[in-house]
Amino acid sequence: MHQPPIPFRNAGVHIAGAGQDHPFHEDQFWEVMYLRGGHIVCQQGTERFAMHPGMVIIHPPRIRHADFATTAYLTYYLWVDSDTAASWPRLCYDDEHKSLERVCQTVLQEWGARNSDREQMLCLLYDQMNLLLSRENHETASSGQAIVAAAEQIMETHYREKLTVGEIARRIGASPSSLHAHFARLRGQTPMDRLAKIRLRRALAQLHHTTLTLDSIASLCGYHSASHLSRRVKAVTGESPGRLRVRV
């Protein structure tokens, strides 16, 4: 019986400490990168994605990408030579059963093995990974758009409140994990990152167009205090709220 060629071209683990970035590089093959632990910001081309444990990012061949370590982290990486990879989602979350994590771990075990059925096992593992990623791509496309839109409507309307991911998910009838997954895939950020941008946009509008005190603006825009608001404004704009007002 003829055995098809193994689609995997390499497999490994990358471990690094906080601040130990992985500089820009590009690969000959598709790269499936699974973040097992820690937090990084992954840049692919000109786009940046906040990565959390359980997230998968797919790097196409010859596309420059880099990882910026905000904490110590561990990733699994698999190089794939297959046309089917073009249909996979660029970014997704693993399911609640950690199916993709188990596939990656088993590929790593088989990659260095010398079993007589190693090639057959790797081909079967590739088929499983392909099904999982294709299912993620097809099942979440339309439903994901609706969930993200509903969540963003909640944020735009209730940004003054002390919203959490769990509360937003409850209001729209979704699970927190699916909300995270859809935002990662469709927005390249977490739900709370999106909420922070909405609050900052509202706060900057108040700074530019009203004479309200910082305490009042903070209360209106969902910040804990005036100092919390000031830190956020300075972190994003490089200017204090007072200097921004002077410039208007």
Short mmCIF file of C-alpha atoms in Angstrom, two decimals:
data_model
loop_
_atom_site.label_atom_id
_atom_site.label_comp_id
_atom_site.label_asym_id
_atom_site.label_seq_id
_atom_site.Cartn_x
_atom_site.Cartn_y
_atom_site.Cartn_z
CA MET A 1 0.00 0.00 0.00
CA HIS A 2 1.46 3.35 -1.04
CA GLN A 3 1.96 5.75 1.87
CA PRO A 4 1.33 9.45 1.04
CA PRO A 5 4.16 11.84 1.87
CA ILE A 6 4.17 13.33 5.37
CA PRO A 7 2.81 16.90 5.20
CA PHE A 8 4.84 17.92 8.27
CA ARG A 9 8.30 19.31 7.52
CA ASN A 10 9.41 20.19 11.05
CA ALA A 11 8.09 20.18 14.61
CA GLY A 12 9.45 21.60 17.82
CA VAL A 13 9.05 23.53 21.05
CA HIS A 14 10.22 27.09 21.68
CA ILE A 15 10.73 28.31 25.25
CA ALA A 16 11.76 31.88 26.10
CA GLY A 17 11.74 34.26 29.04
CA ALA A 18 10.05 37.63 29.39
CA GLY A 19 11.64 40.11 27.01
CA GLN A 20 13.29 37.36 24.93
CA ASP A 21 11.64 38.26 21.64
CA HIS A 22 11.80 36.05 18.56
CA PRO A 23 12.97 38.47 15.84
CA PHE A 24 11.41 38.85 12.40
CA HIS A 25 11.87 35.87 10.14
CA GLU A 26 10.04 34.00 7.41
CA ASP A 27 9.64 30.30 6.72
CA GLN A 28 9.55 28.24 3.56
CA PHE A 29 6.43 26.37 4.68
CA TRP A 30 3.17 27.09 6.50
CA GLU A 31 3.75 27.37 10.25
CA VAL A 32 1.15 26.36 12.82
CA MET A 33 2.12 27.98 16.14
CA TYR A 34 0.27 26.98 19.32
CA LEU A 35 0.82 29.10 22.44
CA ARG A 36 0.96 26.63 25.32
CA GLY A 37 1.84 29.05 28.10
CA GLY A 38 2.59 32.72 28.74
CA HIS A 39 1.63 35.80 26.75
CA ILE A 40 3.15 37.27 23.60
CA VAL A 41 2.32 39.81 20.93
CA CYS A 42 2.72 38.20 17.55
CA GLN A 43 3.30 40.37 14.48
CA GLN A 44 2.50 38.97 11.04
CA GLY A 45 3.37 41.39 8.28
CA THR A 46 2.06 44.73 9.57
CA GLU A 47 -0.62 43.26 11.86
CA ARG A 48 -0.16 42.54 15.58
CA PHE A 49 -2.11 40.02 17.66
CA ALA A 50 -2.22 39.62 21.44
CA MET A 51 -1.73 35.89 22.04
CA HIS A 52 -2.99 33.99 25.08
CA PRO A 53 -2.59 30.31 26.07
CA GLY A 54 -4.67 28.04 23.87
CA MET A 55 -4.48 30.30 20.83
CA VAL A 56 -3.22 29.19 17.43
CA ILE A 57 -1.81 31.43 14.71
CA ILE A 58 -1.09 30.28 11.15
CA HIS A 59 1.86 31.91 9.36
CA PRO A 60 1.83 31.57 5.56
CA PRO A 61 5.07 30.78 3.72
CA ARG A 62 7.48 33.67 3.16
CA ILE A 63 5.50 36.10 5.34
CA ARG A 64 7.67 37.96 7.88
CA HIS A 65 6.59 37.43 11.45
CA ALA A 66 7.96 37.94 14.96
CA ASP A 67 7.03 37.24 18.59
CA PHE A 68 7.37 39.85 21.35
CA ALA A 69 7.46 38.33 24.82
CA THR A 70 5.44 40.11 27.49
CA THR A 71 6.01 37.14 29.84
CA ALA A 72 7.95 33.91 29.75
CA TYR A 73 6.26 31.68 27.20
CA LEU A 74 6.21 28.27 25.51
CA THR A 75 5.02 27.51 21.98
CA TYR A 76 4.65 24.42 19.84
CA TYR A 77 5.40 24.94 16.16
CA LEU A 78 4.67 22.70 13.19
CA TRP A 79 5.84 23.35 9.64
CA VAL A 80 3.36 22.11 7.06
CA ASP A 81 3.74 21.61 3.30
CA SER A 82 0.15 21.32 2.09
CA ASP A 83 -2.25 23.32 -0.06
CA THR A 84 -5.10 22.71 2.40
CA ALA A 85 -3.40 25.06 4.89
CA ALA A 86 -4.60 28.02 2.81
CA SER A 87 -8.17 27.31 3.98
CA TRP A 88 -7.33 27.39 7.70
CA PRO A 89 -8.20 30.37 9.92
CA ARG A 90 -5.31 32.73 10.50
CA LEU A 91 -6.10 32.93 14.21
CA CYS A 92 -8.25 30.76 16.48
CA TYR A 93 -8.67 29.33 19.96
CA ASP A 94 -8.39 25.66 20.84
CA ASP A 95 -11.65 24.01 21.91
CA GLU A 96 -12.56 23.14 25.49
CA HIS A 97 -11.16 19.62 25.05
CA LYS A 98 -7.74 20.99 24.02
CA SER A 99 -7.91 18.95 20.85
CA LEU A 100 -5.32 20.97 18.94
CA GLU A 101 -2.94 20.94 21.88
CA ARG A 102 -3.11 17.13 22.02
CA VAL A 103 -2.47 16.87 18.28
CA CYS A 104 0.59 19.13 18.57
CA GLN A 105 1.96 17.16 21.52
CA THR A 106 1.50 13.84 19.73
CA VAL A 107 3.16 15.16 16.56
CA LEU A 108 6.14 16.22 18.69
CA GLN A 109 6.32 12.75 20.25
CA GLU A 110 6.16 11.00 16.88
CA TRP A 111 8.55 13.41 15.16
CA GLY A 112 11.56 12.09 17.05
CA ALA A 113 10.37 8.49 17.21
CA ARG A 114 11.71 5.61 15.17
CA ASN A 115 8.57 3.48 15.11
CA SER A 116 7.86 1.49 11.97
CA ASP A 117 4.43 3.14 11.67
CA ARG A 118 5.74 6.68 12.34
CA GLU A 119 4.91 8.03 8.88
CA GLN A 120 1.39 6.60 8.95
CA MET A 121 0.79 8.09 12.40
CA LEU A 122 2.02 11.54 11.31
CA CYS A 123 -0.25 11.48 8.26
CA LEU A 124 -3.23 10.58 10.44
CA LEU A 125 -2.35 13.37 12.88
CA TYR A 126 -2.18 15.83 10.01
CA ASP A 127 -5.63 14.74 8.84
CA GLN A 128 -6.98 15.29 12.36
CA MET A 129 -5.40 18.74 12.60
CA ASN A 130 -6.74 19.65 9.17
CA LEU A 131 -10.27 18.64 10.18
CA LEU A 132 -10.10 20.60 13.45
CA LEU A 133 -8.83 23.76 11.78
CA SER A 134 -11.23 23.48 8.84
CA ARG A 135 -14.15 22.95 11.24
CA GLU A 136 -13.08 26.05 13.18
CA ASN A 137 -12.97 28.06 9.97
CA HIS A 138 -16.38 26.97 8.64
CA GLU A 139 -18.41 26.84 11.85
CA THR A 140 -17.37 30.19 13.28
CA ALA A 141 -17.52 32.43 10.21
CA SER A 142 -21.13 33.64 10.31
CA SER A 143 -21.91 33.00 13.96
CA GLY A 144 -18.67 34.70 15.00
CA GLN A 145 -19.55 37.90 13.17
CA ALA A 146 -22.93 38.02 14.90
CA ILE A 147 -21.46 37.36 18.36
CA VAL A 148 -18.74 40.00 17.97
CA ALA A 149 -21.24 42.56 16.68
CA ALA A 150 -23.59 41.89 19.61
CA ALA A 151 -20.74 42.15 22.11
CA GLU A 152 -19.51 45.42 20.61
CA GLN A 153 -23.04 46.82 20.82
CA ILE A 154 -23.10 46.00 24.53
CA MET A 155 -19.72 47.71 24.96
CA GLU A 156 -20.77 50.84 23.05
CA THR A 157 -23.96 51.15 25.09
CA HIS A 158 -22.75 50.12 28.56
CA TYR A 159 -19.07 51.13 28.56
CA ARG A 160 -19.67 53.13 31.77
CA GLU A 161 -20.44 49.94 33.68
CA LYS A 162 -17.95 47.52 35.25
CA LEU A 163 -18.21 45.03 32.42
CA THR A 164 -16.36 41.71 32.42
CA VAL A 165 -16.01 39.16 29.64
CA GLY A 166 -18.31 36.85 31.60
CA GLU A 167 -21.00 39.53 31.92
CA ILE A 168 -20.84 40.49 28.24
CA ALA A 169 -21.03 36.81 27.25
CA ARG A 170 -24.02 36.26 29.55
CA ARG A 171 -25.92 39.20 28.06
CA ILE A 172 -25.55 37.94 24.48
CA GLY A 173 -26.02 34.23 25.28
CA ALA A 174 -22.47 33.11 24.50
CA SER A 175 -19.71 31.48 26.53
CA PRO A 176 -16.65 33.50 27.62
CA SER A 177 -14.35 31.11 25.75
CA SER A 178 -16.26 31.49 22.47
CA LEU A 179 -16.30 35.27 22.91
CA HIS A 180 -12.52 35.27 23.30
CA ALA A 181 -12.16 32.98 20.28
CA HIS A 182 -14.32 35.09 17.97
CA PHE A 183 -12.61 38.34 18.96
CA ALA A 184 -9.19 36.77 18.41
CA ARG A 185 -10.19 35.53 14.99
CA LEU A 186 -12.12 38.55 13.74
CA ARG A 187 -10.51 41.46 15.60
CA GLY A 188 -7.05 40.20 16.53
CA GLN A 189 -7.60 41.35 20.12
CA THR A 190 -9.38 40.35 23.32
CA PRO A 191 -12.88 41.60 24.21
CA MET A 192 -11.41 43.67 27.05
CA ASP A 193 -8.88 45.26 24.68
CA ARG A 194 -11.79 46.29 22.49
CA LEU A 195 -13.70 47.69 25.47
CA ALA A 196 -10.62 49.66 26.55
CA LYS A 197 -10.44 51.29 23.11
CA ILE A 198 -14.11 52.25 23.24
CA ARG A 199 -13.71 53.79 26.69
CA LEU A 200 -10.61 55.71 25.64
CA ARG A 201 -12.33 57.04 22.53
CA ARG A 202 -15.22 58.30 24.64
CA ALA A 203 -12.87 59.81 27.23
CA LEU A 204 -10.83 61.65 24.59
CA ALA A 205 -14.03 63.09 23.13
CA GLN A 206 -14.97 64.39 26.58
CA LEU A 207 -11.50 65.90 27.04
CA HIS A 208 -11.63 67.66 23.70
CA HIS A 209 -15.21 68.91 23.75
CA THR A 210 -16.17 69.52 27.40
CA THR A 211 -14.78 71.21 30.50
CA LEU A 212 -15.67 68.32 32.80
CA THR A 213 -13.16 67.41 35.48
CA LEU A 214 -11.03 64.28 35.11
CA ASP A 215 -12.97 62.69 37.96
CA SER A 216 -16.24 63.27 36.12
CA ILE A 217 -14.87 61.97 32.81
CA ALA A 218 -13.43 58.90 34.52
CA SER A 219 -16.80 58.14 36.09
CA LEU A 220 -18.65 58.69 32.80
CA CYS A 221 -16.29 56.47 30.81
CA GLY A 222 -15.88 53.47 33.09
CA TYR A 223 -12.50 54.22 34.69
CA HIS A 224 -11.78 53.51 38.35
CA SER A 225 -10.41 56.99 39.02
CA ALA A 226 -8.95 60.11 37.45
CA SER A 227 -5.45 58.69 37.87
CA HIS A 228 -6.51 55.50 36.07
CA LEU A 229 -7.82 57.60 33.20
CA SER A 230 -4.65 59.70 33.12
CA ARG A 231 -2.42 56.63 32.93
CA ARG A 232 -4.42 55.20 30.02
CA VAL A 233 -4.41 58.49 28.11
CA LYS A 234 -0.65 58.92 28.61
CA ALA A 235 0.09 55.30 27.64
CA VAL A 236 -1.79 55.60 24.34
CA THR A 237 -1.21 59.22 23.29
CA GLY A 238 2.07 60.01 25.01
CA GLU A 239 0.47 63.13 26.50
CA SER A 240 -1.24 63.87 29.80
CA PRO A 241 -4.96 64.80 29.71
CA GLY A 242 -4.06 68.37 30.70
CA ARG A 243 -1.64 68.82 27.78
CA LEU A 244 -4.17 67.36 25.36
CA ARG A 245 -6.71 69.95 26.49
CA VAL A 246 -4.23 72.79 26.12
CA ARG A 247 -3.57 71.75 22.52
CA VAL A 248 -7.22 71.82 21.51
#
